[in-house]
Amino acid sequence: MIRKRVAFIVFIVLVLILIGWNYRNLNTNQSEATASIEQIKSGQDMTMFVTTDIHYLSESLTDHGQAFEEYVSSGDGKQLNDIEAIINAFSFEVKNKKPDVLIISGDLTNNGEKASHTDLAKKLHIIEENGIPIYVIPGNHDISNPWARSFKGDKQYTTDIIDAKDFRSIYADFGYDEAISKDKNTLSYLAAPSEDVWLLMLDTSQYQSNYMIGYPQTDGKLNSDTLAWIKECSDKAKEKGAKIIPVMHHNILNHSEVIRKGFTLNNNEDVLKQLQESHIKLVLSGHIHTQDISSYKNGEDTLYDIVTGSLAVNPHQYGVLSYSAKNQSLNYQTSKLDVENWAREKGIKDKDLLRFEKYSEEFFGKAAYNMASERLRSQESFSEEEIQSMSEVMKIFNIRYFAGIENENAKDIMNTEGYQLWSKAPDSFLKQYIMSVSSDKDTDDNHLQIEF
């Protein structure tokens, strides 16, 4: 009996030793993976790529059949039929251009499908294996989303989704494991890719009630506890002499006269006050899908909110944010994703991908044209010829607005018969939208220079 007990104890000890050995090796592998991406030292320049609203849908969730085509054609211009090519081309471009950091500010997936999250994470791992650290936060589409669907034949099917805990686990290697501070109440965290520049990744989405209301909540906010944590992060950055850049999905400032509710943070004034007390000059956001830069001046301080356009929407731009240590400045400019170059390099024969720039503009323009036509016909106030003229104005303005170039040659549209018809039309959301785009006073939404 004693021998058996001794043998059993020895067996347990061996098991524990093996478990400990495996645990240490697992941690060692993780440490080695993390150590391969070193923090940028103080005094060194850095380049960050900024993208948002990828709305990736896993290829495993669609057969590109009737149900999927109807879903895409009835959408808001997201090019989901080509999203696999878009994300692969983006990955190819990032690996070739080798920025120091890649930032993704929410709506990583179409509607929070588990398969989309896990497949996208695999693609992000390939980028990070090239020594490019990635930092992500969720958007309003990503977590606990009742709208998650797969598509087969002429039918849509519900599919698996994820919760906040799953999100943190799936994207552990993309910010969460490297965080130097984490908010206890949300998926927000503070990262320090450089000794000089820190990223305050803020989870502004509200997904706790999605199951109850039956749809993904669009609007965003930051609660008082998170605002207090932001103050702690700002103080920590100040102690270390680091500049801090908040990144959030929702907008801190208004970017449209008519598209505000659900896009600008519900409590943006409280958040703005906290950020300006911390002397923060720049916020990066997404959500609204357009390319736009807004500013707010308070005394001597000016805060800018840069919305980078959706990667899933024409013209498929991403931001390039360059930090100059010598000049103590940040320079932002956009870069258009070159899907055509990726297609040629990979030997792809798809004609649409080989002429992607024109094809994408036609796709997006058609979506805007058709939306305007349908709504104008429902009013029964215009002739078919007038509807066509007004829809063409909507198409052109939408293409320019989403590219952040609505001020370029705006008069050539405002002098057309279609625009004059819009100006005299009965009040509607589309009329307000057209008028707001044509009166936008911003001069350049694709470039910004900030001096610290």
CSV table of C-alpha atoms in Angstrom, one decimal:
chain,number,residue,atom,x,y,z
A,1,MET,CA,0.0,0.0,0.0
A,2,ILE,CA,2.8,2.4,0.9
A,3,ARG,CA,4.6,1.7,-2.4
A,4,LYS,CA,1.4,2.4,-4.3
A,5,ARG,CA,1.0,5.7,-2.4
A,6,VAL,CA,4.7,6.7,-3.1
A,7,ALA,CA,4.3,5.7,-6.8
A,8,PHE,CA,1.1,7.8,-7.0
A,9,ILE,CA,2.8,10.8,-5.4
A,10,VAL,CA,5.8,10.5,-7.7
A,11,PHE,CA,3.4,10.3,-10.7
A,12,ILE,CA,1.6,13.5,-9.5
A,13,VAL,CA,4.9,15.3,-9.0
A,14,LEU,CA,6.1,14.3,-12.6
A,15,VAL,CA,2.8,15.5,-14.0
A,16,LEU,CA,3.1,18.9,-12.2
A,17,ILE,CA,6.7,19.2,-13.4
A,18,LEU,CA,5.6,18.5,-17.0
A,19,ILE,CA,2.8,21.0,-16.7
A,20,GLY,CA,5.1,23.6,-15.3
A,21,TRP,CA,7.6,22.9,-18.1
A,22,ASN,CA,5.0,23.3,-20.7
A,23,TYR,CA,3.6,26.5,-19.1
A,24,ARG,CA,7.1,28.0,-19.0
A,25,ASN,CA,7.7,27.1,-22.6
A,26,LEU,CA,4.3,28.5,-23.6
A,27,ASN,CA,5.2,31.8,-21.8
A,28,THR,CA,8.7,31.8,-23.3
A,29,ASN,CA,7.2,31.4,-26.8
A,30,GLN,CA,4.8,34.3,-26.2
A,31,SER,CA,7.6,36.4,-24.7
A,32,GLU,CA,9.8,35.7,-27.7
A,33,ALA,CA,7.0,36.6,-30.1
A,34,THR,CA,6.4,39.8,-28.2
A,35,ALA,CA,10.1,40.6,-27.9
A,36,SER,CA,10.5,40.4,-31.7
A,37,ILE,CA,8.6,43.7,-31.9
A,38,GLU,CA,10.7,46.1,-29.8
A,39,GLN,CA,9.5,49.5,-28.5
A,40,ILE,CA,10.8,52.4,-30.6
A,41,LYS,CA,13.3,54.4,-28.6
A,42,SER,CA,12.9,58.0,-27.7
A,43,GLY,CA,14.1,60.5,-30.4
A,44,GLN,CA,13.3,58.2,-33.3
A,45,ASP,CA,10.7,58.9,-36.0
A,46,MET,CA,7.8,56.5,-36.5
A,47,THR,CA,5.2,55.9,-39.1
A,48,MET,CA,1.7,54.6,-38.3
A,49,PHE,CA,-0.9,53.3,-40.8
A,50,VAL,CA,-4.5,54.0,-39.7
A,51,THR,CA,-7.5,52.1,-41.0
A,52,THR,CA,-11.0,51.5,-39.9
A,53,ASP,CA,-14.4,50.0,-40.7
A,54,ILE,CA,-13.0,47.0,-42.6
A,55,HIS,CA,-16.3,45.1,-42.2
A,56,TYR,CA,-14.6,41.9,-43.0
A,57,LEU,CA,-16.9,38.9,-43.8
A,58,SER,CA,-15.3,35.5,-43.8
A,59,GLU,CA,-15.4,33.6,-47.1
A,60,SER,CA,-16.7,30.6,-45.1
A,61,LEU,CA,-20.0,32.5,-44.5
A,62,THR,CA,-21.0,33.2,-48.1
A,63,ASP,CA,-21.4,31.3,-51.4
A,64,HIS,CA,-21.8,34.6,-53.2
A,65,GLY,CA,-25.3,33.5,-54.2
A,66,GLN,CA,-28.6,35.2,-54.5
A,67,ALA,CA,-29.1,36.1,-50.9
A,68,PHE,CA,-25.6,37.6,-50.6
A,69,GLU,CA,-25.9,39.6,-53.8
A,70,GLU,CA,-29.2,41.0,-52.7
A,71,TYR,CA,-27.7,41.9,-49.3
A,72,VAL,CA,-24.8,43.7,-50.9
A,73,SER,CA,-26.9,45.6,-53.5
A,74,SER,CA,-29.3,46.8,-50.8
A,75,GLY,CA,-26.5,48.0,-48.5
A,76,ASP,CA,-24.8,51.4,-48.0
A,77,GLY,CA,-22.0,51.0,-50.5
A,78,LYS,CA,-19.7,48.6,-48.6
A,79,GLN,CA,-17.9,46.4,-51.2
A,80,LEU,CA,-18.5,43.2,-49.3
A,81,ASN,CA,-18.4,41.2,-52.5
A,82,ASP,CA,-14.7,42.0,-52.8
A,83,ILE,CA,-13.8,42.3,-49.1
A,84,GLU,CA,-11.5,39.3,-49.3
A,85,ALA,CA,-9.5,40.8,-52.1
A,86,ILE,CA,-9.5,44.2,-50.3
A,87,ILE,CA,-8.1,42.9,-47.0
A,88,ASN,CA,-5.6,40.7,-48.8
A,89,ALA,CA,-4.4,43.6,-50.9
A,90,PHE,CA,-4.2,45.8,-47.7
A,91,SER,CA,-2.1,43.1,-45.9
A,92,PHE,CA,0.2,42.9,-49.0
A,93,GLU,CA,0.6,46.7,-49.0
A,94,VAL,CA,1.3,47.0,-45.3
A,95,LYS,CA,3.9,44.2,-45.4
A,96,ASN,CA,5.7,45.9,-48.4
A,97,LYS,CA,5.6,49.4,-47.0
A,98,LYS,CA,6.5,48.3,-43.5
A,99,PRO,CA,5.1,51.0,-41.2
A,100,ASP,CA,6.2,50.9,-37.6
A,101,VAL,CA,2.6,50.5,-36.4
A,102,LEU,CA,-0.9,49.5,-37.7
A,103,ILE,CA,-4.0,50.9,-36.0
A,104,ILE,CA,-7.5,49.6,-36.6
A,105,SER,CA,-10.2,51.7,-35.0
A,106,GLY,CA,-13.2,49.4,-34.9
A,107,ASP,CA,-15.9,47.6,-37.0
A,108,LEU,CA,-13.4,44.9,-37.9
A,109,THR,CA,-16.2,42.6,-39.1
A,110,ASN,CA,-19.4,42.9,-41.0
A,111,ASN,CA,-21.7,42.1,-38.2
A,112,GLY,CA,-19.6,40.5,-35.5
A,113,GLU,CA,-19.5,36.9,-36.9
A,114,LYS,CA,-17.2,34.7,-34.9
A,115,ALA,CA,-15.8,33.2,-38.2
A,116,SER,CA,-15.1,36.7,-39.5
A,117,HIS,CA,-13.2,37.6,-36.3
A,118,THR,CA,-11.1,34.4,-36.2
A,119,ASP,CA,-10.3,34.6,-39.9
A,120,LEU,CA,-9.3,38.3,-39.8
A,121,ALA,CA,-7.1,37.6,-36.7
A,122,LYS,CA,-5.2,35.0,-38.8
A,123,LYS,CA,-4.6,37.6,-41.5
A,124,LEU,CA,-3.4,40.1,-38.9
A,125,HIS,CA,-1.0,37.6,-37.4
A,126,ILE,CA,0.7,37.3,-40.8
A,127,ILE,CA,1.2,41.1,-40.8
A,128,GLU,CA,2.5,41.1,-37.3
A,129,GLU,CA,4.9,38.2,-38.1
A,130,ASN,CA,6.6,40.8,-40.3
A,131,GLY,CA,7.5,42.9,-37.3
A,132,ILE,CA,4.6,45.3,-37.5
A,133,PRO,CA,2.7,45.7,-34.3
A,134,ILE,CA,-1.1,46.0,-34.6
A,135,TYR,CA,-3.5,47.7,-32.2
A,136,VAL,CA,-7.3,47.2,-32.5
A,137,ILE,CA,-10.4,48.3,-30.7
A,138,PRO,CA,-14.0,47.1,-31.3
A,139,GLY,CA,-16.7,49.0,-33.2
A,140,ASN,CA,-20.5,48.9,-32.8
A,141,HIS,CA,-20.7,46.0,-35.3
A,142,ASP,CA,-18.2,43.7,-33.6
A,143,ILE,CA,-19.6,42.3,-30.3
A,144,SER,CA,-22.8,40.6,-29.3
A,145,ASN,CA,-24.4,41.5,-32.7
A,146,PRO,CA,-27.8,39.9,-33.3
A,147,TRP,CA,-27.5,40.7,-37.0
A,148,ALA,CA,-24.6,38.2,-37.7
A,149,ARG,CA,-25.5,36.2,-40.7
A,150,SER,CA,-24.2,33.7,-43.2
A,151,PHE,CA,-25.4,33.4,-46.8
A,152,LYS,CA,-26.3,30.4,-48.8
A,153,GLY,CA,-28.3,30.2,-52.0
A,154,ASP,CA,-31.4,32.5,-51.6
A,155,LYS,CA,-31.4,32.4,-47.8
A,156,GLN,CA,-29.6,34.1,-44.8
A,157,TYR,CA,-28.8,32.1,-41.7
A,158,THR,CA,-27.9,33.2,-38.2
A,159,THR,CA,-24.3,32.4,-37.3
A,160,ASP,CA,-22.1,32.3,-34.2
A,161,ILE,CA,-21.1,35.6,-32.6
A,162,ILE,CA,-18.7,36.7,-29.9
A,163,ASP,CA,-18.9,38.6,-26.6
A,164,ALA,CA,-16.4,41.1,-25.1
A,165,LYS,CA,-14.4,38.4,-23.4
A,166,ASP,CA,-14.0,36.6,-26.8
A,167,PHE,CA,-12.9,39.8,-28.4
A,168,ARG,CA,-10.1,40.3,-25.9
A,169,SER,CA,-9.0,36.7,-26.4
A,170,ILE,CA,-9.1,36.7,-30.2
A,171,TYR,CA,-7.2,39.9,-30.5
A,172,ALA,CA,-4.9,39.4,-27.5
A,173,ASP,CA,-1.8,39.8,-29.7
A,174,PHE,CA,-3.1,43.0,-31.2
A,175,GLY,CA,-2.8,45.4,-28.2
A,176,TYR,CA,-4.3,43.7,-25.2
A,177,ASP,CA,-1.3,41.6,-24.2
A,178,GLU,CA,1.1,44.5,-24.6
A,179,ALA,CA,-1.1,47.1,-22.9
A,180,ILE,CA,0.7,49.1,-20.1
A,181,SER,CA,-2.7,49.9,-18.6
A,182,LYS,CA,-6.3,48.5,-19.1
A,183,ASP,CA,-9.6,50.1,-18.3
A,184,LYS,CA,-11.6,47.8,-15.8
A,185,ASN,CA,-15.0,48.7,-17.3
A,186,THR,CA,-14.4,48.5,-21.1
A,187,LEU,CA,-12.1,47.0,-23.7
A,188,SER,CA,-10.0,50.2,-23.6
A,189,TYR,CA,-6.3,50.1,-23.1
A,190,LEU,CA,-3.1,52.1,-23.2
A,191,ALA,CA,-0.2,51.0,-25.4
A,192,ALA,CA,3.3,52.4,-25.8
A,193,PRO,CA,4.7,51.4,-29.3
A,194,SER,CA,7.2,54.2,-28.9
A,195,GLU,CA,8.8,55.9,-25.9
A,196,ASP,CA,7.6,59.2,-27.4
A,197,VAL,CA,4.1,58.3,-28.7
A,198,TRP,CA,1.5,56.3,-26.8
A,199,LEU,CA,-1.9,55.1,-28.1
A,200,LEU,CA,-5.0,55.4,-25.9
A,201,MET,CA,-7.2,52.8,-27.5
A,202,LEU,CA,-10.8,53.7,-26.4
A,203,ASP,CA,-13.7,51.3,-26.6
A,204,THR,CA,-16.6,53.7,-27.2
A,205,SER,CA,-19.2,51.1,-28.3
A,206,GLN,CA,-22.2,50.0,-26.4
A,207,TYR,CA,-23.0,46.4,-26.9
A,208,GLN,CA,-24.3,45.2,-23.5
A,209,SER,CA,-28.0,45.6,-24.5
A,210,ASN,CA,-27.9,44.3,-28.1
A,211,TYR,CA,-29.5,41.0,-27.2
A,212,MET,CA,-32.4,42.7,-25.5
A,213,ILE,CA,-33.1,45.3,-28.2
A,214,GLY,CA,-32.5,42.9,-31.0
A,215,TYR,CA,-30.0,45.0,-33.0
A,216,PRO,CA,-26.5,46.4,-32.7
A,217,GLN,CA,-26.6,49.7,-30.8
A,218,THR,CA,-25.1,52.4,-33.0
A,219,ASP,CA,-24.3,55.2,-30.6
A,220,GLY,CA,-21.3,55.4,-28.3
A,221,LYS,CA,-20.2,57.0,-25.1
A,222,LEU,CA,-17.5,56.8,-22.4
A,223,ASN,CA,-18.6,56.5,-18.8
A,224,SER,CA,-17.2,58.5,-15.9
A,225,ASP,CA,-15.0,55.7,-14.6
A,226,THR,CA,-13.3,55.4,-18.0
A,227,LEU,CA,-12.9,59.2,-18.1
A,228,ALA,CA,-11.1,59.0,-14.7
A,229,TRP,CA,-8.9,56.2,-16.2
A,230,ILE,CA,-8.1,58.4,-19.2
A,231,LYS,CA,-6.9,61.1,-16.8
A,232,GLU,CA,-4.6,58.5,-15.1
A,233,CYS,CA,-3.2,57.5,-18.5
A,234,SER,CA,-2.6,61.1,-19.5
A,235,ASP,CA,-0.8,61.7,-16.2
A,236,LYS,CA,1.4,58.6,-16.7
A,237,ALA,CA,2.3,59.7,-20.2
A,238,LYS,CA,3.2,63.2,-19.0
A,239,GLU,CA,5.5,61.7,-16.3
A,240,LYS,CA,7.3,59.8,-19.1
A,241,GLY,CA,7.4,62.7,-21.5
A,242,ALA,CA,5.2,60.9,-24.0
A,243,LYS,CA,2.6,62.3,-26.4
A,244,ILE,CA,-0.7,60.5,-26.2
A,245,ILE,CA,-3.0,59.9,-29.2
A,246,PRO,CA,-6.6,58.6,-28.4
A,247,VAL,CA,-8.1,56.2,-30.9
A,248,MET,CA,-11.8,55.5,-30.8
A,249,HIS,CA,-14.5,54.2,-33.1
A,250,HIS,CA,-17.1,57.0,-32.6
A,251,ASN,CA,-16.3,60.6,-33.4
A,252,ILE,CA,-15.4,63.1,-30.7
A,253,LEU,CA,-16.5,66.0,-33.0
A,254,ASN,CA,-19.3,66.4,-35.5
A,255,HIS,CA,-18.3,65.7,-39.1
A,256,SER,CA,-21.7,66.5,-40.7
A,257,GLU,CA,-24.6,68.8,-40.4
A,258,VAL,CA,-27.0,66.0,-40.7
A,259,ILE,CA,-25.2,62.8,-39.7
A,260,ARG,CA,-24.5,63.2,-36.0
A,261,LYS,CA,-26.8,61.2,-33.8
A,262,GLY,CA,-25.3,57.8,-33.3
A,263,PHE,CA,-22.0,58.9,-34.8
A,264,THR,CA,-20.7,61.6,-32.5
A,265,LEU,CA,-20.2,60.4,-28.9
A,266,ASN,CA,-23.3,60.9,-26.8
A,267,ASN,CA,-21.3,62.7,-24.1
A,268,ASN,CA,-18.7,64.2,-26.4
A,269,GLU,CA,-18.6,67.4,-24.5
A,270,ASP,CA,-17.5,65.6,-21.3
A,271,VAL,CA,-14.9,63.6,-23.2
A,272,LEU,CA,-13.7,66.7,-25.1
A,273,LYS,CA,-13.2,68.5,-21.8
A,274,GLN,CA,-11.1,65.7,-20.4
A,275,LEU,CA,-8.9,65.4,-23.5
A,276,GLN,CA,-8.3,69.1,-23.6
A,277,GLU,CA,-7.4,69.3,-19.9
A,278,SER,CA,-4.8,66.7,-20.8
A,279,HIS,CA,-3.6,68.9,-23.7
A,280,ILE,CA,-4.3,66.3,-26.3
A,281,LYS,CA,-4.2,67.6,-29.8
A,282,LEU,CA,-5.4,64.7,-32.0
A,283,VAL,CA,-8.0,62.0,-32.0
A,284,LEU,CA,-8.3,59.2,-34.6
A,285,SER,CA,-11.8,57.9,-35.2
A,286,GLY,CA,-14.0,56.1,-37.8
A,287,HIS,CA,-17.6,54.9,-37.9
A,288,ILE,CA,-19.0,57.5,-40.3
A,289,HIS,CA,-17.1,55.9,-43.3
A,290,THR,CA,-16.2,59.3,-44.8
A,291,GLN,CA,-12.8,61.0,-45.0
A,292,ASP,CA,-13.0,64.1,-42.9
A,293,ILE,CA,-11.1,66.3,-40.4
A,294,SER,CA,-12.8,68.5,-37.9
A,295,SER,CA,-11.3,70.8,-35.3
A,296,TYR,CA,-12.3,72.4,-32.0
A,297,LYS,CA,-10.5,75.4,-30.6
A,298,ASN,CA,-10.5,76.2,-26.9
A,299,GLY,CA,-8.3,79.2,-26.0
A,300,GLU,CA,-4.8,78.5,-27.3
A,301,ASP,CA,-5.5,74.8,-27.7
A,302,THR,CA,-6.9,73.2,-30.9
A,303,LEU,CA,-8.0,69.5,-31.0
A,304,TYR,CA,-8.4,67.7,-34.3
A,305,ASP,CA,-10.6,64.7,-34.9
A,306,ILE,CA,-9.5,62.8,-38.0
A,307,VAL,CA,-11.9,60.3,-39.5
A,308,THR,CA,-10.2,57.9,-41.9
A,309,GLY,CA,-12.6,56.6,-44.5
A,310,SER,CA,-13.8,53.0,-44.4
A,311,LEU,CA,-11.4,50.5,-46.0
A,312,ALA,CA,-14.5,48.7,-47.3
A,313,VAL,CA,-15.8,51.7,-49.2
A,314,ASN,CA,-14.6,53.6,-52.3
A,315,PRO,CA,-12.0,55.0,-52.6
A,316,HIS,CA,-10.5,52.5,-50.0
A,317,GLN,CA,-8.1,54.9,-48.4
A,318,TYR,CA,-6.1,54.5,-45.2
A,319,GLY,CA,-4.2,57.1,-43.2
A,320,VAL,CA,-0.5,57.5,-42.9
A,321,LEU,CA,0.5,59.2,-39.6
A,322,SER,CA,4.1,60.2,-39.4
A,323,TYR,CA,5.8,61.4,-36.2
A,324,SER,CA,8.9,63.6,-36.5
A,325,ALA,CA,11.0,63.5,-33.3
A,326,LYS,CA,13.2,66.4,-34.5
A,327,ASN,CA,10.3,68.7,-35.3
A,328,GLN,CA,8.0,67.4,-32.6
A,329,SER,CA,5.2,67.1,-35.1
A,330,LEU,CA,2.7,64.8,-36.6
A,331,ASN,CA,1.8,64.7,-40.3
A,332,TYR,CA,-1.3,62.9,-41.5
A,333,GLN,CA,-2.1,62.1,-45.1
A,334,THR,CA,-4.2,59.5,-46.9
A,335,SER,CA,-3.0,56.8,-49.2
A,336,LYS,CA,-5.3,54.9,-51.7
A,337,LEU,CA,-5.1,51.1,-51.5
A,338,ASP,CA,-3.6,49.7,-54.7
A,339,VAL,CA,-5.7,46.6,-55.3
A,340,GLU,CA,-4.7,46.6,-58.9
A,341,ASN,CA,-1.0,46.2,-58.1
A,342,TRP,CA,-1.7,43.4,-55.7
A,343,ALA,CA,-3.8,41.6,-58.3
A,344,ARG,CA,-1.0,41.9,-60.9
A,345,GLU,CA,1.7,40.8,-58.4
A,346,LYS,CA,-0.4,37.7,-57.5
A,347,GLY,CA,-1.2,36.8,-61.1
A,348,ILE,CA,-5.0,37.3,-60.6
A,349,LYS,CA,-7.0,37.3,-63.8
A,350,ASP,CA,-10.2,38.9,-62.5
A,351,LYS,CA,-10.8,41.9,-64.8
A,352,ASP,CA,-12.6,43.9,-62.1
A,353,LEU,CA,-9.7,43.6,-59.7
A,354,LEU,CA,-7.2,44.5,-62.5
A,355,ARG,CA,-9.3,47.8,-63.0
A,356,PHE,CA,-10.3,48.1,-59.4
A,357,GLU,CA,-10.1,51.9,-59.1
A,358,LYS,CA,-12.6,52.5,-61.9
A,359,TYR,CA,-14.7,49.4,-61.0
A,360,SER,CA,-15.0,50.5,-57.3
A,361,GLU,CA,-16.0,54.0,-58.2
A,362,GLU,CA,-18.7,52.7,-60.5
A,363,PHE,CA,-19.9,50.3,-57.8
A,364,PHE,CA,-20.1,53.0,-55.2
A,365,GLY,CA,-21.6,55.6,-57.5
A,366,LYS,CA,-24.3,53.2,-58.6
A,367,ALA,CA,-25.3,52.5,-55.0
A,368,ALA,CA,-25.7,56.3,-54.3
A,369,TYR,CA,-27.6,56.8,-57.6
A,370,ASN,CA,-30.0,54.0,-57.0
A,371,MET,CA,-30.7,55.1,-53.4
A,372,ALA,CA,-31.5,58.6,-54.6
A,373,SER,CA,-33.7,57.4,-57.5
A,374,GLU,CA,-35.8,55.1,-55.2
A,375,ARG,CA,-36.5,57.8,-52.7
A,376,LEU,CA,-37.2,60.5,-55.3
A,377,ARG,CA,-39.7,58.2,-57.1
A,378,SER,CA,-41.5,57.6,-53.8
A,379,GLN,CA,-42.2,61.3,-53.5
A,380,GLU,CA,-44.0,61.4,-56.9
A,381,SER,CA,-43.0,65.1,-57.4
A,382,PHE,CA,-40.5,64.7,-60.2
A,383,SER,CA,-40.4,63.5,-63.8
A,384,GLU,CA,-38.1,60.6,-64.7
A,385,GLU,CA,-35.7,63.0,-66.4
A,386,GLU,CA,-35.5,65.2,-63.2
A,387,ILE,CA,-35.0,62.1,-61.1
A,388,GLN,CA,-32.1,61.0,-63.3
A,389,SER,CA,-30.5,64.5,-63.1
A,390,MET,CA,-30.9,64.7,-59.3
A,391,SER,CA,-29.6,61.2,-58.8
A,392,GLU,CA,-26.5,62.0,-60.8
A,393,VAL,CA,-25.8,64.9,-58.4
A,394,MET,CA,-26.1,62.5,-55.4
A,395,LYS,CA,-23.8,60.1,-57.1
A,396,ILE,CA,-21.0,62.6,-57.8
A,397,PHE,CA,-21.3,64.4,-54.4
A,398,ASN,CA,-21.2,61.0,-52.5
A,399,ILE,CA,-18.1,59.9,-54.3
A,400,ARG,CA,-16.3,63.2,-53.5
A,401,TYR,CA,-17.6,63.4,-50.0
A,402,PHE,CA,-16.4,59.9,-49.0
A,403,ALA,CA,-13.0,60.7,-50.5
A,404,GLY,CA,-12.7,63.9,-48.6
A,405,ILE,CA,-12.6,66.0,-51.8
A,406,GLU,CA,-16.1,67.5,-51.8
A,407,ASN,CA,-14.7,71.0,-52.1
A,408,GLU,CA,-12.9,70.3,-55.4
A,409,ASN,CA,-14.8,71.8,-58.2
A,410,ALA,CA,-18.0,71.9,-56.2
A,411,LYS,CA,-19.3,74.7,-58.3
A,412,ASP,CA,-19.5,72.5,-61.4
A,413,ILE,CA,-22.2,70.5,-59.6
A,414,MET,CA,-24.0,73.4,-58.0
A,415,ASN,CA,-24.5,75.0,-61.4
A,416,THR,CA,-26.3,71.9,-62.8
A,417,GLU,CA,-30.0,71.5,-63.2
A,418,GLY,CA,-30.0,68.5,-60.9
A,419,TYR,CA,-28.5,70.6,-58.0
A,420,GLN,CA,-31.0,73.4,-58.6
A,421,LEU,CA,-33.8,70.8,-58.4
A,422,TRP,CA,-32.4,69.6,-55.1
A,423,SER,CA,-32.3,73.1,-53.7
A,424,LYS,CA,-36.0,73.6,-54.5
A,425,ALA,CA,-37.1,70.1,-53.5
A,426,PRO,CA,-39.3,69.5,-50.4
A,427,ASP,CA,-37.4,69.0,-47.2
A,428,SER,CA,-36.0,65.5,-46.8
A,429,PHE,CA,-32.9,63.8,-45.3
A,430,LEU,CA,-31.4,63.4,-48.8
A,431,LYS,CA,-31.9,67.1,-49.5
A,432,GLN,CA,-30.3,68.1,-46.2
A,433,TYR,CA,-27.4,65.7,-46.9
A,434,ILE,CA,-26.8,67.2,-50.4
A,435,MET,CA,-27.0,70.8,-49.1
A,436,SER,CA,-24.6,70.0,-46.2
A,437,VAL,CA,-22.0,68.4,-48.5
A,438,SER,CA,-22.1,71.4,-50.9
A,439,SER,CA,-21.7,73.9,-48.0
A,440,ASP,CA,-18.8,72.1,-46.3
A,441,LYS,CA,-16.2,74.7,-45.4
A,442,ASP,CA,-13.3,72.3,-44.8
A,443,THR,CA,-10.5,72.9,-47.2
A,444,ASP,CA,-8.5,69.7,-47.0
A,445,ASP,CA,-9.6,66.5,-45.4
A,446,ASN,CA,-6.7,64.4,-46.6
A,447,HIS,CA,-3.8,66.2,-45.0
A,448,LEU,CA,-3.0,67.7,-41.6
A,449,GLN,CA,0.2,68.9,-39.9
A,450,ILE,CA,0.2,69.2,-36.1
A,451,GLU,CA,3.0,70.8,-34.1
A,452,PHE,CA,3.5,69.7,-30.5
